[in-house]
Amino acid sequence: MSIDKLAAAHSAWLPPRALQAIKARRVAVHGAGRLVETVREEVGTTVTEDAELILRLSSERLGDEGFALYRRDGVTVVLADAPAGLLYGFFHVVRLGEAAFAGEWPVERHVPAMRRRMLDHWDNIDVHPVMGQVERGYSGGSIFWRDGVPRDLDRVRVYARLLAATGINAVAINNVNVHATEARLLTDRLGEVVAVAEVFRPYGIRVHLSVSFAAPVMLGGLPTADPLDEGVRGWWAQTTQRVYAAIPDFGGYVVKADSEGQPGPFGYGRSHADGANVLADALAPFGGVVHWRAFVYNHRQDWRDRSTDRARAAYDHFAPLDGKFRDNAILQVKHGPIDFQTREPVSPVIAAMPATSVAVELQVTQEYTGQQRHAVYLGPMWSEILGFRLTSEADVAGLARELVAVSNVGDDPFWTGHPLAQANLYAFGRLAWDPTLDPLSILDEWVDLALGPDVDRAALHAILDDSWRTYESYTAPLGVGFMVRPGHHYGPDVDGYEYTPWGTYHFADREGVGVDRTRATGTGFTGQYPQPWSDVYESLERCPDELLLFFHHVPYEHVLHSGSTVIQHIYDTHFAGAERAVEMRRLWERLAGQVDPELDARVRERLDEQVRSAAEWRDQINTYFHRKSGEPDAKGRQIY
Ligand code: GCV
C-alpha cells in the first residue's frame, strides 16, 4: 500500500492534507542516496525545469543533518550537505505549508542541537503478566509485535515517517527491562530487528536494542557475565559483529543495569564504567554506541532509615566515574533525580560529569502525568527543564549531548490513547532538534498538521497551554512527588508508597510534610548541585515554592513566597485544579464538528475521566492533609 494510503488510514500529524502545498507544486529533487529517494517518493512526481521548490545536495557546512532554505524569484530552495538534511528540509517545508511558497526570504540555516534524538520503546514481545505488553504503555499493544510474533510493519512505516517529520533519528525498539524472550532479539530473533531496521532506514532512523547485562549467561551459556572476563568480552564482541553483519547501520545497545532487579556489574564487584565499557568496546569498531542508564538506586530500602535518599543515588554511583567511560558510552540520565515526577528539580548528574557524554531522558509516555487519560501537554515542562541554567556556563540543553525519551505510542488508532497526547510526541522531537523553540508555537505546528488550520485554535491553547501546571495543581503538591497508587501509578494514594521499600516518601505527620534533603539537617542531597543551586535549594527562604517539599520538611503553617501557607496552598490549588479540569472539558465543546467524530468521542471520554479523577485527587489530598494537620480551609469549602 502507498505511504499516502497508509497515512490516511492512520492519520496523525502527516495526513495527506498536510502534504498538499508541496504536492500541488512543481518540485525538483537533485541528488542520490536512499533518503533522497524517500523525498522523491514523498513528492510524487518531480520535474527538471521551472520548479517552484528545489531540493538539492550542496556543500554549505551544515553537517550530516542540517539544511538551509531560502526563497528567491518565486522559487523555494532547500540545500543540504547530506541526504538526511534534505529529508529534514523537506519536512520543514511541509510544516510551513503554503507559507513556504509566499514572498521572498533570505537564507535560514537549521542544524539540530542534539546529534541523537532518540525514542525508547518499552515494548515487550510477550504480554507481561503485570506490566502488559508495553510497560507504562497507555496506547494499546506494541506496534512491532502481537501474540508473540512480529506484526505486519506497514504501520511502522507511517510511524517512521512521523518521527522523521519531527526530527527523531534513533529508536530503541524493546523494553529496558529485558525479559527472557526479548533478550533473544540480540541473537536468534535478530531477524525481527533486521525487519524493523529496514522500515526505519528510509527515514534516517537507526534501530537500537535494549540488552540484558546477563546476556552472556542467558544466551551464550557462559558461567559469568563479569565484564572483565575475557570470555565475556569475546562473547559481546562476536555477538555484536553478527548484529552488524545483519544491520550495518545498527545504532547500538541500551542497558538498564543493577536497577529494579535487572542484572549488572555490581553482581561481579565491578563498576558501571567496567560494565558499560565492555559493550562500548564491542560496538566501537562499527560506530555503535551504548546508552547506559544512570537510573540505579536501592529499591529495597527500609522506610524507617531516613539516611538513605533515593534522590542521591545516581550522583553517588556515577559522578565518581566521570572520565572512565569510553567515548561511545553515553550515560542516559533521567531529567530529575527521582523518577519522571510531575515536578522535580533537574538531576545534578547532568552537571557532574563533564568528561562523559550525557543524554537526558524524558518520559513522553505519561506514567506519572495522567497516563494519556488526562490532557497534559508536556512541551512547557521540557522547555523549562532544557532551558534551566544548571551551571554558570550552561543550561541543561547545553550540557546534554543527546535527548532521549520513553515513547507514548502503541497500536491505538490515534497512536497515543489520548489523541491530544500526540502533541507530546511531536514536541519531544521538535525540542530535541531545537530546545529553544517556544513550546506553544510547537503546539501550533502540531494543531496545523494534525487537526488542520480551521479548528478553534484558541480553545486548544486554552485547554493545553497550562495543562501540565493544572495537573500539578491537583496532584502531589509543591514537588513532593508520588502519592500515586502503587504498581500502576494512576490516581491518588497519599500513603501508597510511604511504608514501602521504594524510597519515595513524603514524611507527612501532624506537624508538617516534605523531605529534608539539606546539608544542615537532612540527607545532604542539596550538596550535589553546583552553585548557586546548592545554596538556593538548601535555603528555606530561597527555595522555589514549587520544589519546597522536595527539599524541605516544613510545618503546615509555613508561608510560601506566594504569601499563602503550605496547607492553604494545598487546599487552594486542589480546588482550582479540579475546577480547571471541568473548564477544559467545557472548552473542548467548541471543537464540536471541527474534528473527526471518532477523535472527538475519544477526547470527550478522556476529558470525562480527567474531571472525575481530578475531583478524586482533590478530595483525597485535601482530606488527608486536613485530617493530618487539623487546619481548616480559610475559604470554608467542603473537605471530607
Ligand atoms: C522500565 C519507573 C517505571 C518502570 C520503569 C523504570 C525505568 O520506575 O515505573 O516501569 O521500568 O522507571 O525507567 O527503568
XYZ file of C-alpha atoms and ligand atoms in Angstrom:
654
model
C 0.000 0.000 0.000
C 1.292 3.510 -0.734
C 2.508 5.595 2.181
C -0.262 8.120 1.463
C -2.962 5.478 1.778
C -1.339 4.159 4.926
C -1.142 7.654 6.329
C -4.790 8.246 5.541
C -5.623 5.078 7.437
C -3.522 6.073 10.449
C -3.766 9.826 10.315
C -1.730 11.868 12.778
C 0.345 14.939 12.019
C 1.127 13.936 8.462
C -2.243 13.234 6.892
C -2.225 13.590 3.093
C -3.706 17.070 3.578
C -0.523 18.287 5.234
C 1.463 17.488 2.084
C -0.900 19.269 -0.273
C 1.072 22.505 -0.519
C 4.043 20.548 -1.857
C 2.186 18.027 -3.970
C 0.368 20.821 -5.773
C 3.686 22.289 -6.921
C 6.415 21.587 -9.426
C 9.251 20.101 -7.406
C 12.812 19.207 -8.409
C 14.822 16.831 -6.225
C 18.518 16.545 -7.064
C 20.926 14.098 -5.531
C 21.312 10.416 -4.846
C 21.029 8.153 -1.839
C 18.234 6.271 -0.087
C 16.971 9.294 1.829
C 16.858 11.431 -1.299
C 14.775 8.641 -2.836
C 12.441 8.924 0.130
C 11.977 12.611 -0.597
C 11.231 11.783 -4.246
C 8.661 9.200 -3.195
C 7.054 11.699 -0.834
C 6.846 14.375 -3.507
C 5.347 12.007 -6.054
C 6.324 13.347 -9.447
C 9.339 15.546 -9.886
C 10.370 17.897 -12.682
C 13.632 19.095 -14.124
C 12.601 22.592 -15.213
C 10.558 25.515 -13.890
C 10.436 24.089 -10.399
C 8.753 26.088 -7.626
C 10.571 24.017 -4.997
C 14.112 22.751 -5.479
C 15.766 20.365 -3.056
C 19.400 19.625 -3.712
C 22.620 18.466 -2.154
C 25.358 21.044 -1.939
C 28.179 21.931 0.341
C 27.123 24.502 2.895
C 28.807 23.246 6.091
C 25.509 22.145 7.503
C 26.722 18.800 8.809
C 25.101 15.409 8.305
C 21.584 16.511 9.107
C 21.333 20.279 8.741
C 19.660 22.134 5.898
C 19.344 25.658 4.615
C 16.441 27.200 2.793
C 15.597 30.442 1.091
C 13.106 31.806 -1.391
C 14.076 33.987 -4.297
C 12.436 34.848 -7.647
C 9.424 32.734 -6.816
C 11.456 29.603 -6.125
C 11.893 27.945 -2.718
C 15.272 26.246 -2.399
C 16.354 23.658 0.181
C 20.044 22.837 0.386
C 21.773 20.161 2.461
C 25.214 18.600 2.591
C 23.862 15.107 3.121
C 20.671 13.201 2.262
C 19.345 13.313 5.848
C 19.481 17.102 5.687
C 17.367 17.085 2.530
C 14.821 14.857 4.229
C 14.578 17.201 7.237
C 14.454 20.203 4.910
C 11.582 18.570 3.035
C 9.600 18.067 6.252
C 10.316 21.645 7.225
C 8.658 22.777 4.004
C 5.693 20.516 4.845
C 5.414 22.264 8.220
C 5.454 25.660 6.557
C 2.652 24.641 4.178
C 1.510 27.443 1.859
C 3.828 29.883 3.645
C 6.751 28.046 2.048
C 5.634 29.426 -1.313
C 4.902 33.032 -0.415
C 7.112 36.117 -0.512
C 10.884 36.084 -0.595
C 13.229 35.343 2.283
C 16.954 35.172 2.893
C 18.871 32.028 3.761
C 17.853 30.339 7.028
C 20.089 27.617 8.422
C 18.701 24.771 10.514
C 21.088 22.422 12.306
C 19.989 20.054 15.087
C 21.159 20.915 18.584
C 21.371 17.247 19.604
C 23.261 14.778 17.462
C 20.989 11.927 18.535
C 17.240 12.423 19.096
C 16.012 9.130 20.339
C 12.874 7.339 21.444
C 12.965 4.332 23.716
C 10.069 1.932 23.388
C 9.341 -0.117 26.477
C 7.709 -2.788 24.306
C 7.760 -6.477 25.083
C 7.181 -9.252 22.569
C 5.067 -11.200 25.013
C 2.388 -9.763 27.216
C 3.972 -9.402 30.642
C 1.652 -10.675 33.415
C 1.911 -7.444 35.426
C 3.122 -4.751 33.052
C 1.191 -5.734 29.918
C 2.804 -5.696 26.531
C 4.107 -2.155 26.677
C 5.484 -1.270 30.093
C 3.877 2.008 31.156
C 2.097 1.973 27.799
C -1.287 3.691 27.600
C -1.934 3.279 23.896
C -2.718 -0.376 23.387
C -0.294 -3.059 22.320
C 3.076 -2.841 20.621
C 3.303 -1.674 17.020
C 6.146 -4.156 16.491
C 4.797 -7.433 17.904
C 1.499 -9.164 18.540
C 0.777 -12.601 20.016
C 4.479 -13.213 20.441
C 5.388 -12.694 16.775
C 6.318 -9.704 14.602
C 3.431 -7.702 13.188
C 2.895 -6.523 9.686
C 5.159 -3.466 9.688
C 3.028 -1.185 7.487
C 2.065 0.906 10.447
C 5.703 1.164 11.494
C 6.372 2.733 8.095
C 3.912 5.511 8.861
C 5.427 5.830 12.302
C 8.928 6.156 10.832
C 7.695 8.950 8.639
C 6.003 10.740 11.554
C 9.180 10.501 13.566
C 11.364 11.745 10.733
C 8.987 14.673 10.309
C 9.732 15.697 13.897
C 13.478 15.085 13.587
C 13.840 11.793 15.502
C 16.798 9.750 14.250
C 17.073 6.791 16.640
C 14.636 4.307 18.168
C 15.255 1.556 20.707
C 12.526 -0.954 20.000
C 12.275 -3.019 23.202
C 11.847 -2.564 26.925
C 14.857 -1.724 29.099
C 13.549 -4.381 31.475
C 14.693 -7.208 29.236
C 12.771 -10.432 29.789
C 13.757 -13.867 28.516
C 12.000 -13.738 25.129
C 13.097 -10.200 24.301
C 16.725 -10.948 25.249
C 16.805 -13.197 22.190
C 16.358 -10.263 19.819
C 20.114 -9.990 20.133
C 20.738 -13.482 18.826
C 18.299 -15.995 17.327
C 15.465 -13.442 16.961
C 17.734 -10.836 15.366
C 15.818 -11.209 12.095
C 12.938 -9.293 13.687
C 15.232 -6.369 14.397
C 16.546 -6.523 10.832
C 12.984 -6.199 9.522
C 12.218 -3.154 11.673
C 15.548 -1.540 10.749
C 14.627 -1.887 7.066
C 11.435 0.045 7.629
C 13.091 2.795 9.644
C 16.132 3.173 7.362
C 14.480 5.139 4.512
C 13.546 7.772 7.076
C 17.034 8.195 8.508
C 16.250 6.372 11.762
C 18.669 3.886 13.275
C 17.486 0.990 15.352
C 18.871 0.306 18.837
C 18.221 -2.656 21.106
C 17.840 -2.937 24.869
C 20.002 -5.814 26.000
C 20.401 -7.673 29.251
C 23.717 -7.331 31.014
C 23.399 -11.035 31.754
C 23.111 -11.920 28.046
C 26.408 -13.868 28.017
C 24.886 -16.192 30.631
C 21.276 -16.140 29.408
C 22.037 -16.539 25.726
C 25.667 -17.549 25.487
C 25.678 -20.271 28.155
C 28.737 -18.710 29.802
C 29.215 -19.198 33.532
C 29.541 -15.461 34.167
C 28.720 -12.011 32.765
C 31.678 -10.405 34.577
C 32.683 -7.520 32.306
C 36.383 -8.111 32.949
C 36.236 -11.768 31.986
C 37.915 -12.459 28.629
C 35.251 -14.956 27.608
C 32.542 -12.375 28.270
C 34.374 -9.686 26.300
C 34.773 -12.122 23.423
C 31.101 -13.075 23.539
C 29.975 -9.444 23.315
C 32.448 -8.778 20.506
C 31.303 -11.770 18.429
C 27.628 -11.226 19.084
C 27.913 -7.565 18.138
C 29.804 -8.454 14.980
C 26.910 -10.696 13.949
C 24.433 -7.885 14.612
C 26.360 -5.536 12.326
C 26.676 -8.170 9.636
C 22.870 -8.174 9.534
C 22.255 -4.454 10.217
C 25.224 -2.380 9.055
C 23.711 0.858 10.410
C 22.631 -0.630 13.745
C 22.675 2.132 16.389
C 23.770 0.232 19.476
C 22.637 -1.034 22.855
C 20.580 0.413 25.710
C 21.257 -1.012 29.164
C 19.425 -0.807 32.466
C 21.774 -2.494 34.898
C 21.650 -3.040 38.660
C 18.279 -1.348 38.722
C 14.891 -2.635 39.854
C 16.040 -6.229 39.612
C 17.955 -6.072 36.326
C 21.404 -7.711 36.429
C 24.517 -5.556 36.316
C 28.217 -5.222 37.066
C 27.688 -4.844 40.838
C 26.873 -8.552 40.849
C 30.525 -9.159 39.956
C 32.040 -6.479 42.151
C 32.700 -4.283 39.071
C 31.890 -0.650 38.438
C 29.348 0.684 35.991
C 32.200 2.035 33.875
C 33.555 -1.531 33.608
C 30.083 -2.685 32.652
C 29.439 -0.012 30.035
C 32.910 -0.245 28.532
C 32.741 -3.928 27.635
C 29.696 -3.181 25.490
C 31.191 0.041 24.174
C 34.318 -1.848 23.071
C 32.221 -4.409 21.230
C 30.315 -1.650 19.410
C 33.208 0.723 18.683
C 34.589 -0.993 15.539
C 31.193 -0.483 13.892
C 30.493 3.048 15.049
C 27.814 1.944 17.533
C 27.096 3.390 20.954
C 25.882 2.052 24.266
C 23.306 4.052 26.195
C 23.999 3.188 29.803
C 21.220 4.297 32.131
C 22.066 6.139 35.344
C 18.758 5.054 36.920
C 20.474 2.965 39.589
C 19.139 3.029 43.143
C 18.252 0.775 46.032
C 14.644 -0.324 45.582
C 14.790 -2.414 48.726
C 15.184 0.440 51.112
C 14.000 0.434 54.736
C 11.489 3.265 55.093
C 12.496 3.656 58.736
C 16.011 4.619 57.667
C 15.997 8.352 56.902
C 19.646 8.498 55.894
C 19.168 6.693 52.594
C 17.914 9.094 49.938
C 16.917 7.757 46.531
C 17.463 11.231 45.046
C 21.168 10.950 45.826
C 21.681 7.565 44.203
C 22.537 8.375 40.578
C 25.092 11.010 41.533
C 26.630 8.862 44.252
C 27.047 5.959 41.832
C 28.132 7.809 38.718
C 29.843 11.141 39.478
C 32.992 9.391 40.786
C 33.214 7.545 37.432
C 33.458 10.707 35.306
C 36.172 10.291 32.683
C 36.181 6.495 32.978
C 33.645 5.767 30.241
C 34.630 5.105 26.628
C 33.792 7.825 24.114
C 30.961 5.738 22.660
C 29.373 5.073 26.066
C 26.589 7.550 26.706
C 25.269 7.971 30.209
C 21.486 8.268 29.987
C 20.233 10.338 32.917
C 16.568 10.860 33.820
C 15.781 14.569 33.869
C 15.088 14.544 37.590
C 16.776 12.747 40.480
C 13.796 10.530 41.327
C 11.614 9.208 38.538
C 9.750 11.323 35.959
C 7.559 13.055 38.533
C 5.292 15.929 37.535
C 7.677 18.302 39.301
C 11.286 17.583 40.193
C 14.441 19.651 40.187
C 16.765 18.750 37.316
C 19.203 15.959 38.067
C 22.558 17.181 39.396
C 24.253 14.350 37.467
C 23.771 16.365 34.276
C 26.322 18.889 35.536
C 28.573 16.473 37.386
C 30.167 14.594 34.521
C 31.928 16.989 32.132
C 34.202 14.235 30.792
C 31.281 11.926 29.948
C 28.704 12.110 27.150
C 25.382 12.639 28.860
C 21.969 12.027 27.345
C 18.992 13.478 29.182
C 15.993 11.141 29.343
C 12.412 12.453 29.334
C 9.205 10.464 29.599
C 6.760 11.135 26.784
C 4.607 8.253 27.959
C 2.601 9.803 30.788
C 3.293 7.321 33.574
C 3.136 9.972 36.285
C 1.352 12.694 34.346
C -2.095 11.263 33.761
C -1.403 8.144 31.681
C -2.850 9.611 28.487
C -6.249 9.781 30.162
C -5.562 13.342 31.297
C -4.770 16.009 28.697
C -1.324 17.157 29.798
C 0.840 18.963 27.249
C 4.415 18.397 28.374
C 6.159 20.805 25.988
C 6.299 23.600 28.607
C 7.754 21.244 31.228
C 10.510 20.018 28.913
C 11.224 23.502 27.707
C 11.668 24.614 31.313
C 13.987 21.670 32.018
C 16.088 22.155 28.899
C 16.429 25.884 29.473
C 17.333 25.509 33.158
C 20.727 27.092 33.798
C 22.261 24.351 35.882
C 25.809 25.719 35.837
C 27.085 29.253 35.419
C 28.102 28.369 31.853
C 25.313 26.236 30.503
C 21.698 25.188 30.600
C 20.591 21.563 30.544
C 20.311 21.531 26.747
C 23.867 22.813 26.531
C 25.193 20.170 28.923
C 23.409 17.271 27.211
C 24.806 15.700 24.091
C 21.586 13.899 23.330
C 17.931 13.811 24.186
C 16.131 10.512 24.712
C 12.511 9.889 25.674
C 10.266 6.985 26.503
C 7.734 6.687 23.685
C 3.978 7.025 24.228
C 2.971 5.134 21.078
C 1.067 1.881 20.724
C -1.313 0.236 18.297
C -4.172 2.514 19.340
C -5.933 4.027 16.285
C -4.884 7.504 17.487
C -1.358 6.251 18.210
C -1.264 7.682 21.732
C -4.514 6.737 23.513
C -5.468 10.338 24.165
C -5.379 11.978 20.734
C -4.020 15.188 22.289
C -1.029 13.241 23.633
C 0.268 13.134 20.053
C 1.324 16.722 20.665
C 3.782 15.467 23.288
C 5.486 13.106 20.887
C 5.680 15.859 18.299
C 7.002 18.376 20.836
C 9.684 15.998 22.034
C 11.112 15.644 18.528
C 10.995 19.357 17.847
C 12.647 20.286 21.161
C 15.353 17.683 20.628
C 16.092 19.384 17.313
C 15.920 22.864 18.795
C 15.484 23.172 22.581
C 14.949 26.922 22.279
C 11.697 26.569 20.338
C 8.650 28.001 22.062
C 6.516 25.033 23.184
C 3.327 26.923 22.401
C 4.464 27.554 18.833
C 5.256 23.844 18.575
C 1.698 23.191 19.667
C 0.501 25.454 16.856
C 2.553 23.447 14.378
C 1.043 20.209 15.610
C -2.502 21.585 15.510
C -1.992 22.786 11.934
C -0.582 19.489 10.771
C -2.789 17.102 12.733
C -6.126 18.855 13.011
C -5.922 21.329 10.154
C -5.861 25.099 10.056
C -9.595 25.648 10.648
C -10.100 24.267 14.155
C -10.648 26.547 17.140
C -7.006 27.093 17.964
C -7.736 29.410 20.881
C -9.797 26.689 22.562
C -6.993 24.164 22.085
C -4.479 26.567 23.561
C -6.794 27.253 26.479
C -7.024 23.514 27.104
C -3.388 22.598 26.662
C -1.065 25.540 27.321
C -1.240 25.277 31.117
C -2.348 21.677 31.321
C 0.908 20.473 32.894
C 0.580 23.046 35.685
C -3.085 22.171 36.055
C -2.195 18.521 36.506
C 0.474 19.520 39.008
C -2.074 21.605 40.913
C -4.488 18.751 41.621
C -1.923 16.007 42.272
C 1.109 15.816 44.619
C 1.839 19.323 45.958
C 4.979 21.505 45.959
C 7.351 18.982 44.395
C 6.837 16.258 46.995
C 6.087 13.662 44.299
C 4.458 10.240 44.122
C 1.293 9.943 46.295
C 0.086 7.687 43.471
C -1.427 4.241 43.719
C 1.352 1.676 43.936
C 2.076 -0.536 40.966
C 0.125 1.096 38.178
C 0.706 4.689 39.368
C -2.691 6.072 38.347
C -4.839 8.053 40.764
C -4.202 9.232 44.336
C -2.959 7.208 47.281
C -1.110 9.562 49.596
C 0.457 6.860 51.745
C 0.614 4.279 48.976
C 4.421 4.314 48.945
C 5.047 5.690 52.439
C 5.933 2.435 54.162
C 7.353 0.555 51.167
C 10.952 -0.176 50.133
C 10.864 2.120 47.077
C 12.437 5.215 48.610
C 9.653 7.635 47.705
C 8.383 9.173 50.921
C 6.686 12.433 51.944
C 7.030 12.115 55.745
C 3.735 13.858 56.468
C 2.796 13.936 60.160
C 0.559 16.187 62.230
C 3.175 18.966 62.246
C 4.299 19.123 58.653
C 5.322 17.480 55.383
C 8.266 17.186 52.983
C 11.710 15.616 52.702
C 14.650 17.283 54.379
C 17.402 16.995 51.791
C 19.539 19.801 53.176
C 23.176 19.505 54.143
C 22.460 21.106 57.503
C 19.892 18.690 58.866
C 18.862 16.308 56.086
C 20.230 13.837 53.577
C 22.738 16.297 52.082
C 21.341 15.955 48.566
C 21.477 19.751 48.049
C 25.262 19.414 48.140
C 25.221 17.561 44.813
C 24.274 20.767 42.975
C 26.669 23.363 41.656
C 26.279 26.922 42.913
C 24.035 28.806 43.125
C 21.555 25.899 43.259
C 23.317 24.151 46.086
C 22.652 27.177 48.294
C 19.297 28.109 46.785
C 17.836 24.660 47.449
C 19.475 24.478 50.887
C 17.803 27.678 51.971
C 14.228 27.583 53.202
C 13.896 31.238 52.227
C 15.292 30.923 48.705
C 13.993 27.515 47.643
C 11.332 27.982 44.928
C 7.807 27.242 46.145
C 7.193 24.543 43.564
C 10.119 22.491 44.931
C 9.748 23.298 48.598
C 8.650 19.860 49.772
C 11.225 18.144 47.586
C 13.994 19.812 49.616
C 12.477 20.695 52.991
C 10.241 19.325 55.707
C 8.109 22.262 56.817
C 5.178 22.929 59.135
C 1.778 23.318 57.517
C 1.722 26.983 58.552
C 4.969 27.734 56.705
C 4.405 30.789 54.499
C 5.327 30.422 50.836
C 6.717 33.169 48.602
C 3.212 33.385 47.210
C 2.024 34.590 50.637
C -0.106 31.512 51.226
C 0.600 28.899 53.892
C 1.534 25.391 52.750
C -1.791 23.977 53.926
C -3.851 26.728 52.325
C -1.838 26.324 49.112
C -2.683 22.630 49.099
C -6.399 23.355 49.501
C -6.472 26.220 47.005
C -4.541 24.508 44.234
C -6.557 21.327 44.540
C -9.878 23.120 44.369
C -8.678 25.284 41.484
C -7.109 22.376 39.594
C -10.251 20.254 39.689
C -12.322 23.242 38.539
C -9.883 23.821 35.735
C -10.392 20.236 34.538
C -14.122 20.970 34.264
C -13.282 24.104 32.287
C -11.050 22.078 29.935
C -13.955 19.772 29.176
C -16.204 22.753 28.505
C -13.632 24.317 26.174
C -13.451 21.158 24.085
C -17.151 21.636 23.241
C -16.033 24.472 20.989
C -14.342 21.950 18.703
C -17.547 20.011 18.117
C -17.993 19.435 14.398
C -14.460 20.662 13.631
C -12.649 17.371 14.146
C -13.152 13.780 13.125
C -16.133 12.409 15.132
C -14.203 9.397 16.407
C -11.394 11.580 17.628
C -13.944 13.913 19.202
C -15.588 10.989 21.016
C -12.246 9.743 22.298
C -11.226 13.150 23.619
C -14.597 13.594 25.347
C -14.334 10.215 27.006
C -10.834 11.118 28.266
C -11.899 14.562 29.490
C -14.768 12.996 31.441
C -12.257 10.729 33.129
C -9.922 13.650 33.795
C -12.734 15.566 35.512
C -13.604 12.528 37.631
C -10.001 11.782 38.505
C -9.114 15.410 39.311
C -12.019 15.539 41.792
C -10.793 12.298 43.327
C -7.294 13.743 43.694
C -8.686 16.960 45.163
C -10.790 15.185 47.745
C -8.194 12.647 48.822
C -5.306 15.101 49.062
C -7.334 17.765 50.821
C -8.946 15.306 53.212
C -5.644 13.654 54.011
C -3.898 16.904 54.853
C -6.918 18.298 56.662
C -7.025 15.249 58.892
C -3.257 15.263 59.462
C -2.945 18.964 60.156
C -6.318 19.777 61.698
C -6.119 23.104 59.842
C -9.410 24.416 58.451
C -9.727 25.734 54.916
C -9.757 29.538 55.157
C -12.469 29.591 52.495
C -14.651 27.026 54.238
C -15.048 24.686 51.258
C -16.060 21.091 51.620
C -13.330 18.787 52.788
C -14.340 15.305 53.862
C 11.098 0.273 32.628
C 9.949 3.562 36.585
C 8.845 2.744 35.976
C 9.320 1.390 35.491
C 10.492 1.609 34.526
C 11.581 2.376 35.269
C 12.771 2.682 34.379
O 10.341 3.027 37.806
O 7.802 2.620 36.898
O 8.257 0.731 34.868
O 10.974 0.396 34.026
O 11.051 3.601 35.723
O 12.877 3.819 33.943
O 13.585 1.813 34.135
